[in-house]
Tab-separated table of C-alpha atoms and ligand atoms in Angstrom:
chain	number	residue	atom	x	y	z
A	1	UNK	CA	-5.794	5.551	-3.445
A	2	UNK	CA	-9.377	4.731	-3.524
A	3	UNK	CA	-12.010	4.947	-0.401
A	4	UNK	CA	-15.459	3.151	0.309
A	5	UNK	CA	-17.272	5.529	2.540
A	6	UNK	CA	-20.929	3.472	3.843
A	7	UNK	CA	-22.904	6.117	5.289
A	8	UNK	CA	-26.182	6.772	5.680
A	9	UNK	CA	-26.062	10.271	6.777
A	10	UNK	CA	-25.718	11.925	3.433
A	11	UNK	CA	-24.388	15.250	4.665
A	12	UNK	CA	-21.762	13.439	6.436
A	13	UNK	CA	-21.043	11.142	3.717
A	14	UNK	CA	-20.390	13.733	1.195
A	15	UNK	CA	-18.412	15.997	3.580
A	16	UNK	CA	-16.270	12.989	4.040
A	17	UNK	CA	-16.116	12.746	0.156
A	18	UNK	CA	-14.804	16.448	-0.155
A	19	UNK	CA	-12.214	16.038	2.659
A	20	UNK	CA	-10.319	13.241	0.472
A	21	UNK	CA	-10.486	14.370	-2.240
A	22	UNK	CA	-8.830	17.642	-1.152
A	23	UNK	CA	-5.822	14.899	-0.214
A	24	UNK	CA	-5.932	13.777	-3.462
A	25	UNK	CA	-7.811	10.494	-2.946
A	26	UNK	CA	-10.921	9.203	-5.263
A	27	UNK	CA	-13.997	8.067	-3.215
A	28	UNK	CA	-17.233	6.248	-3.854
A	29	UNK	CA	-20.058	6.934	-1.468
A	30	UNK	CA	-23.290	4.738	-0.755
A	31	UNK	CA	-25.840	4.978	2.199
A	32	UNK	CA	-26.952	1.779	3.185
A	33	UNK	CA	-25.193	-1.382	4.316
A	34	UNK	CA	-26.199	-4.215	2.033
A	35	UNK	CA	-24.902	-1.942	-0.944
A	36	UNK	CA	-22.335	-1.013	1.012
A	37	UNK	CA	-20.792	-4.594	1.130
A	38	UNK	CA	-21.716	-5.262	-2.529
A	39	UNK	CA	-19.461	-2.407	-3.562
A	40	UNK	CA	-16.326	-3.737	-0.845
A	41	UNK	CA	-16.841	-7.144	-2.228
A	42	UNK	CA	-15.426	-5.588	-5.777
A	43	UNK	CA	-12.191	-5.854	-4.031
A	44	UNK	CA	-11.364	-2.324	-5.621
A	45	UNK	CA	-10.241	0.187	-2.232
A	46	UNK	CA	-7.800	0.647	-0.157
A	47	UNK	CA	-9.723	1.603	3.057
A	48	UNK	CA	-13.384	1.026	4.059
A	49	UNK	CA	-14.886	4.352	6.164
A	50	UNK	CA	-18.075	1.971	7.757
A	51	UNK	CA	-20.763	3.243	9.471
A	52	UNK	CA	-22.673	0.957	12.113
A	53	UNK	CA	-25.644	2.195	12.254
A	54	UNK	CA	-27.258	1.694	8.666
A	55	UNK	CA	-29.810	0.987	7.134
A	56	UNK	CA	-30.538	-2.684	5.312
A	57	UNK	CA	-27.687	-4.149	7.302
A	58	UNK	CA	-25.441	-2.852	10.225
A	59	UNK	CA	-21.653	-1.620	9.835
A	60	UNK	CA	-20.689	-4.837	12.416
A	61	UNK	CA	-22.648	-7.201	10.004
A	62	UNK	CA	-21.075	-6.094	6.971
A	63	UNK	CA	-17.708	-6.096	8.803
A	64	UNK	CA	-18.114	-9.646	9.598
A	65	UNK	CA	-19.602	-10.910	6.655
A	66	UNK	CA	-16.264	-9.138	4.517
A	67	UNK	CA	-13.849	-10.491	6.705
A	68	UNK	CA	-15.413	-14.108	6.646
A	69	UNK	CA	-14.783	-13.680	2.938
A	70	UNK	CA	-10.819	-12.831	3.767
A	71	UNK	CA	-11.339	-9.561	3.291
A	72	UNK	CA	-8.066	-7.947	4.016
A	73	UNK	CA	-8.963	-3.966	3.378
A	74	UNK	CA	-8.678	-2.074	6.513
A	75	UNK	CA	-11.815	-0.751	7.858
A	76	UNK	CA	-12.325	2.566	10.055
A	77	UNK	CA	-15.583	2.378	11.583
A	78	UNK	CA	-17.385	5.081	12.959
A	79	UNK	CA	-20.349	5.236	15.260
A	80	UNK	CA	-21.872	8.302	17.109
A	81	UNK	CA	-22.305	5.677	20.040
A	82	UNK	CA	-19.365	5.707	22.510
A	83	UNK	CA	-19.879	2.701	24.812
A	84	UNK	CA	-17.187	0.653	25.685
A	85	UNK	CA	-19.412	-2.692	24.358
A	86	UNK	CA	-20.127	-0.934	20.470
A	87	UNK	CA	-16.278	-0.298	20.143
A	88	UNK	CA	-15.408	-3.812	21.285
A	89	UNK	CA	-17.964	-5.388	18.727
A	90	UNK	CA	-16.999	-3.512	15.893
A	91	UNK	CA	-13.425	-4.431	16.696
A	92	UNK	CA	-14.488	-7.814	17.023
A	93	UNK	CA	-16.237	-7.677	13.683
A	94	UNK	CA	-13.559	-6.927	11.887
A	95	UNK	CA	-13.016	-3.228	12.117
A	96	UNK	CA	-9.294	-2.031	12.584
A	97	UNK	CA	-10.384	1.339	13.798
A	98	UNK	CA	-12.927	2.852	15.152
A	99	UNK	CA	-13.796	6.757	15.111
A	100	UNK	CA	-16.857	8.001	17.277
A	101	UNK	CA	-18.749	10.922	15.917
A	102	UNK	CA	-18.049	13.423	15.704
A	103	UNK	CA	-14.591	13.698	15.217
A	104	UNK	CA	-12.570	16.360	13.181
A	105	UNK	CA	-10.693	15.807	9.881
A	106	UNK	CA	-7.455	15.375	12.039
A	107	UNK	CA	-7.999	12.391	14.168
A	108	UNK	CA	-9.744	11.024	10.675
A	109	UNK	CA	-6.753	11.349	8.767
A	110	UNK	CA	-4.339	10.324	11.484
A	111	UNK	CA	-6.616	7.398	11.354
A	112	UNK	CA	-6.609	6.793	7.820
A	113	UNK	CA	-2.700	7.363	7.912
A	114	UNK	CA	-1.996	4.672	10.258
A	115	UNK	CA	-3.828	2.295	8.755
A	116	UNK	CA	-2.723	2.541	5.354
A	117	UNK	CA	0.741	2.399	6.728
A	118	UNK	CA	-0.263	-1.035	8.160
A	119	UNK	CA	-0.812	-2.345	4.563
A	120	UNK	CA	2.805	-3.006	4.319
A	121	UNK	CA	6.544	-2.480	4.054
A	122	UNK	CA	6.186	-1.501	0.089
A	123	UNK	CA	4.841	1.989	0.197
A	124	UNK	CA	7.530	3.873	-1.631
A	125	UNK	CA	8.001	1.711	-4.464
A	126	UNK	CA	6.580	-1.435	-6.624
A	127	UNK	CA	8.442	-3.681	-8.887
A	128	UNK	CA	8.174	-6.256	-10.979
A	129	UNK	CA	10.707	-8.032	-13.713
A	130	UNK	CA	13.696	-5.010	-14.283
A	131	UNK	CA	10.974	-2.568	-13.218
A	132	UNK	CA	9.914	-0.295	-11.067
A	133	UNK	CA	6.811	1.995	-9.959
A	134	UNK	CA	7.288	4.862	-7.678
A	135	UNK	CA	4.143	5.444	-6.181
A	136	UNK	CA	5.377	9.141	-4.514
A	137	UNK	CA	5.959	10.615	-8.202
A	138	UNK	CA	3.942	8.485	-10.570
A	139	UNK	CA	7.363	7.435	-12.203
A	140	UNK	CA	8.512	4.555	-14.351
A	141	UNK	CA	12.427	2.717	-13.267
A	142	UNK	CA	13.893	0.520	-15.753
A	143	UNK	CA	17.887	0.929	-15.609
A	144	UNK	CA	18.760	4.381	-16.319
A	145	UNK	CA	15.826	5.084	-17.941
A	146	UNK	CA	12.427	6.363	-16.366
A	147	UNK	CA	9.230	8.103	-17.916
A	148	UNK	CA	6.241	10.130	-15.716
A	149	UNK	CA	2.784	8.424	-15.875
A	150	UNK	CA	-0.511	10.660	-16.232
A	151	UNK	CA	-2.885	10.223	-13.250
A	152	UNK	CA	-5.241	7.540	-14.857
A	153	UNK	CA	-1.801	5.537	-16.880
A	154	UNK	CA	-0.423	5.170	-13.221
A	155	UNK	CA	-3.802	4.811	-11.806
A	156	UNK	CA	-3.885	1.614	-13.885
A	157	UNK	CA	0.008	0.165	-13.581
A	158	UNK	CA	-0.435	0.392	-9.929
A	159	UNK	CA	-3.300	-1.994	-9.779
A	160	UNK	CA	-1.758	-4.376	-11.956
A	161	UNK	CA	1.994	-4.077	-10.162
A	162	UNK	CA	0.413	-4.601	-6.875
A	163	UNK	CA	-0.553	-8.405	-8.056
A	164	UNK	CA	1.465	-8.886	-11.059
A	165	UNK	CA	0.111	-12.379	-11.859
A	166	UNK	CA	-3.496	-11.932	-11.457
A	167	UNK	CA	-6.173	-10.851	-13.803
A	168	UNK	CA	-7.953	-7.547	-13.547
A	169	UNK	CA	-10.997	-7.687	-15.793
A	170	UNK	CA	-11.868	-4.204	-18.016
A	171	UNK	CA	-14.846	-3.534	-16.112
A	172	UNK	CA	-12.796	-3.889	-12.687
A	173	UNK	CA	-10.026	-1.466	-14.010
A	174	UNK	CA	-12.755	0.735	-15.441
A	175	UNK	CA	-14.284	0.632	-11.587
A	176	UNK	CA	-10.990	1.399	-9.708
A	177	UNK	CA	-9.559	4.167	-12.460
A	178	UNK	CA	-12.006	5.899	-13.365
A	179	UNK	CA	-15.182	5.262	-10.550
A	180	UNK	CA	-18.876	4.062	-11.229
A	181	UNK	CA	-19.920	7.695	-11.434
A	182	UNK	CA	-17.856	8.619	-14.840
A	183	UNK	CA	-18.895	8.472	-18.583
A	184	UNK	CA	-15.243	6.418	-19.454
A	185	UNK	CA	-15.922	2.747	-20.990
A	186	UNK	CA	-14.114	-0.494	-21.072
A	187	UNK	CA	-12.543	0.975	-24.745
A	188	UNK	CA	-11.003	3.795	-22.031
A	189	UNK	CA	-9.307	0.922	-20.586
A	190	UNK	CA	-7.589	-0.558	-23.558
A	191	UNK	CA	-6.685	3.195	-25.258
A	192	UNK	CA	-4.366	3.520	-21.635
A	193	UNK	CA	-2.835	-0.072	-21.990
A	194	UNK	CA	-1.742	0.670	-25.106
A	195	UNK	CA	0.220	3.768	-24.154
A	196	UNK	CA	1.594	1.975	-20.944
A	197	UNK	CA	2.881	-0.799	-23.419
A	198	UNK	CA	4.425	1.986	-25.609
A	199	UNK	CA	5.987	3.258	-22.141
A	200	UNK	CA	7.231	0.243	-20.974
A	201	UNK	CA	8.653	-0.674	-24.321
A	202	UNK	CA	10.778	2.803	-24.642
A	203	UNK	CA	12.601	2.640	-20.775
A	204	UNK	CA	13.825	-1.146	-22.455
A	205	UNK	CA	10.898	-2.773	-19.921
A	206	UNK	CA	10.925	-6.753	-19.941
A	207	UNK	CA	7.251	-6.206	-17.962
A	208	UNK	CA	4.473	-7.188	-20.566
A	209	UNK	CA	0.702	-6.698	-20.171
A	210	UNK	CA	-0.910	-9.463	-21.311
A	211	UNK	CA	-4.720	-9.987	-22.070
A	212	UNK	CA	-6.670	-12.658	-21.812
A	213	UNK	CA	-10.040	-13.126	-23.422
A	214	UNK	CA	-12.510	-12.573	-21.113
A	215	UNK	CA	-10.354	-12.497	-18.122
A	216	UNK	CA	-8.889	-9.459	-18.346
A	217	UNK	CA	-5.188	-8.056	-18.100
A	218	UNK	CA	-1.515	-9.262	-16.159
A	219	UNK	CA	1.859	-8.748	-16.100
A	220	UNK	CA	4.310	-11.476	-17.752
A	221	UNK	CA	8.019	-10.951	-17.411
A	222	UNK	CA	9.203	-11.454	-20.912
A	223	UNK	CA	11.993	-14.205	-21.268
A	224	UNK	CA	14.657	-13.763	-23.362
A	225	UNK	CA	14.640	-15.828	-26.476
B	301	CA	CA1	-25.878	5.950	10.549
């Protein structure tokens, strides 16, 4: 699980940071709004933490512009204002939440815990072709066989099992694995396909990922000849 926190308050920001990643989540941090909605418009988290006041452009802007763009990501806003009118207009921008400051890491993660539960039905498991993904223990289903994933190998199958048919360019993998901040390059990317394809090909997997030249990777069920 990934996290977009748009903060301006640095402090705040980077306490926020620290908190989930003491859950175990990965998250990026910027401070002003108009980066803020550059980095959501990658498409490449699973919850948006949005501030409204910011600098460049407001958390309700940003809210509205993203979900005029079908932006389907929850959002938790959070505001140190408390008036009734704020919380309705960041709920009619677009937020799903909203958390007035200051708050403590409980009611956050309760928060963060319903909403991710709102994503849908298929929390526990993903599949595709005779395959499956448990997302609780990283593990690989095909028949009676199963393998563990590393971190960054389910990290990756996750993405792509989530939307089987679509394309994930290198650089967009490289983004949601391993983060803007890291040292890892596209090449990264194509070492850990190639041990997922040695993975799926030893539990007897029909799930094939596919590249495409400059679009980037998919999943193909492979048809028996
Ligand atoms: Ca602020």
């Amino acid at each position: 699980m990934k996290f977009l926190i748009i903060e301006d308050e640095k402090l705040l920001a980077e306490s926020l940071k620290t908190l989930l990643e003491e859950k175990g989540y990965q998250a990026d941090t910027v401070y002003d709004g108009i980066t803020g909605e550059e980095y959501a418009k990658l498409d490449i988290y699973d919850l948006v933490i949005l501030d409204v006041l910011l600098p460049g452009r407001s958390g309700c802007q940003v809210a509205r512009n993203l979900r005029s763009r079908h932006f389907g990501t929850p959002i938790l806003m959070l505001t140190a204002r408390a008036a009734l009118e704020d919380r309705v207009e960041g709920l009619d921008a677009g937020a799903d939440y909203y958390l007035t400051k200051p708050f403590d890491s409980r009611e956050l993660f309760a928060c963060i815990n319903v909403l991710l539960r709102r994503q849908g039905p298929q929390v526990n498991e993903l599949s595709f072709g005779n395959t499956s993904l448990d997302l609780f223990s990283g593990t690989l289903f095909c028949g009676e066989k199963n393998l563990r994933l590393s971190a960054r190998e389910f990290d990756i199958l996750r993405l792509l099992f989530q939307n089987p048919e679509r394309n994930f360019p290198k650089e967009r993998i490289l983004a949601h694995v391993w983060g803007y901040d890291s040292n890892a390059v596209e090449n990264h990317v194509e070492v850990y396909v190639g041990f997922l394809r040695k993975k799926l090909a030893a539990i007897g997997s029909n799930v094939r990922i596919v590249a495409v030249r400059r679009l980037g990777y998919h999943l193909e069920v492979e048809q028996p000849c």
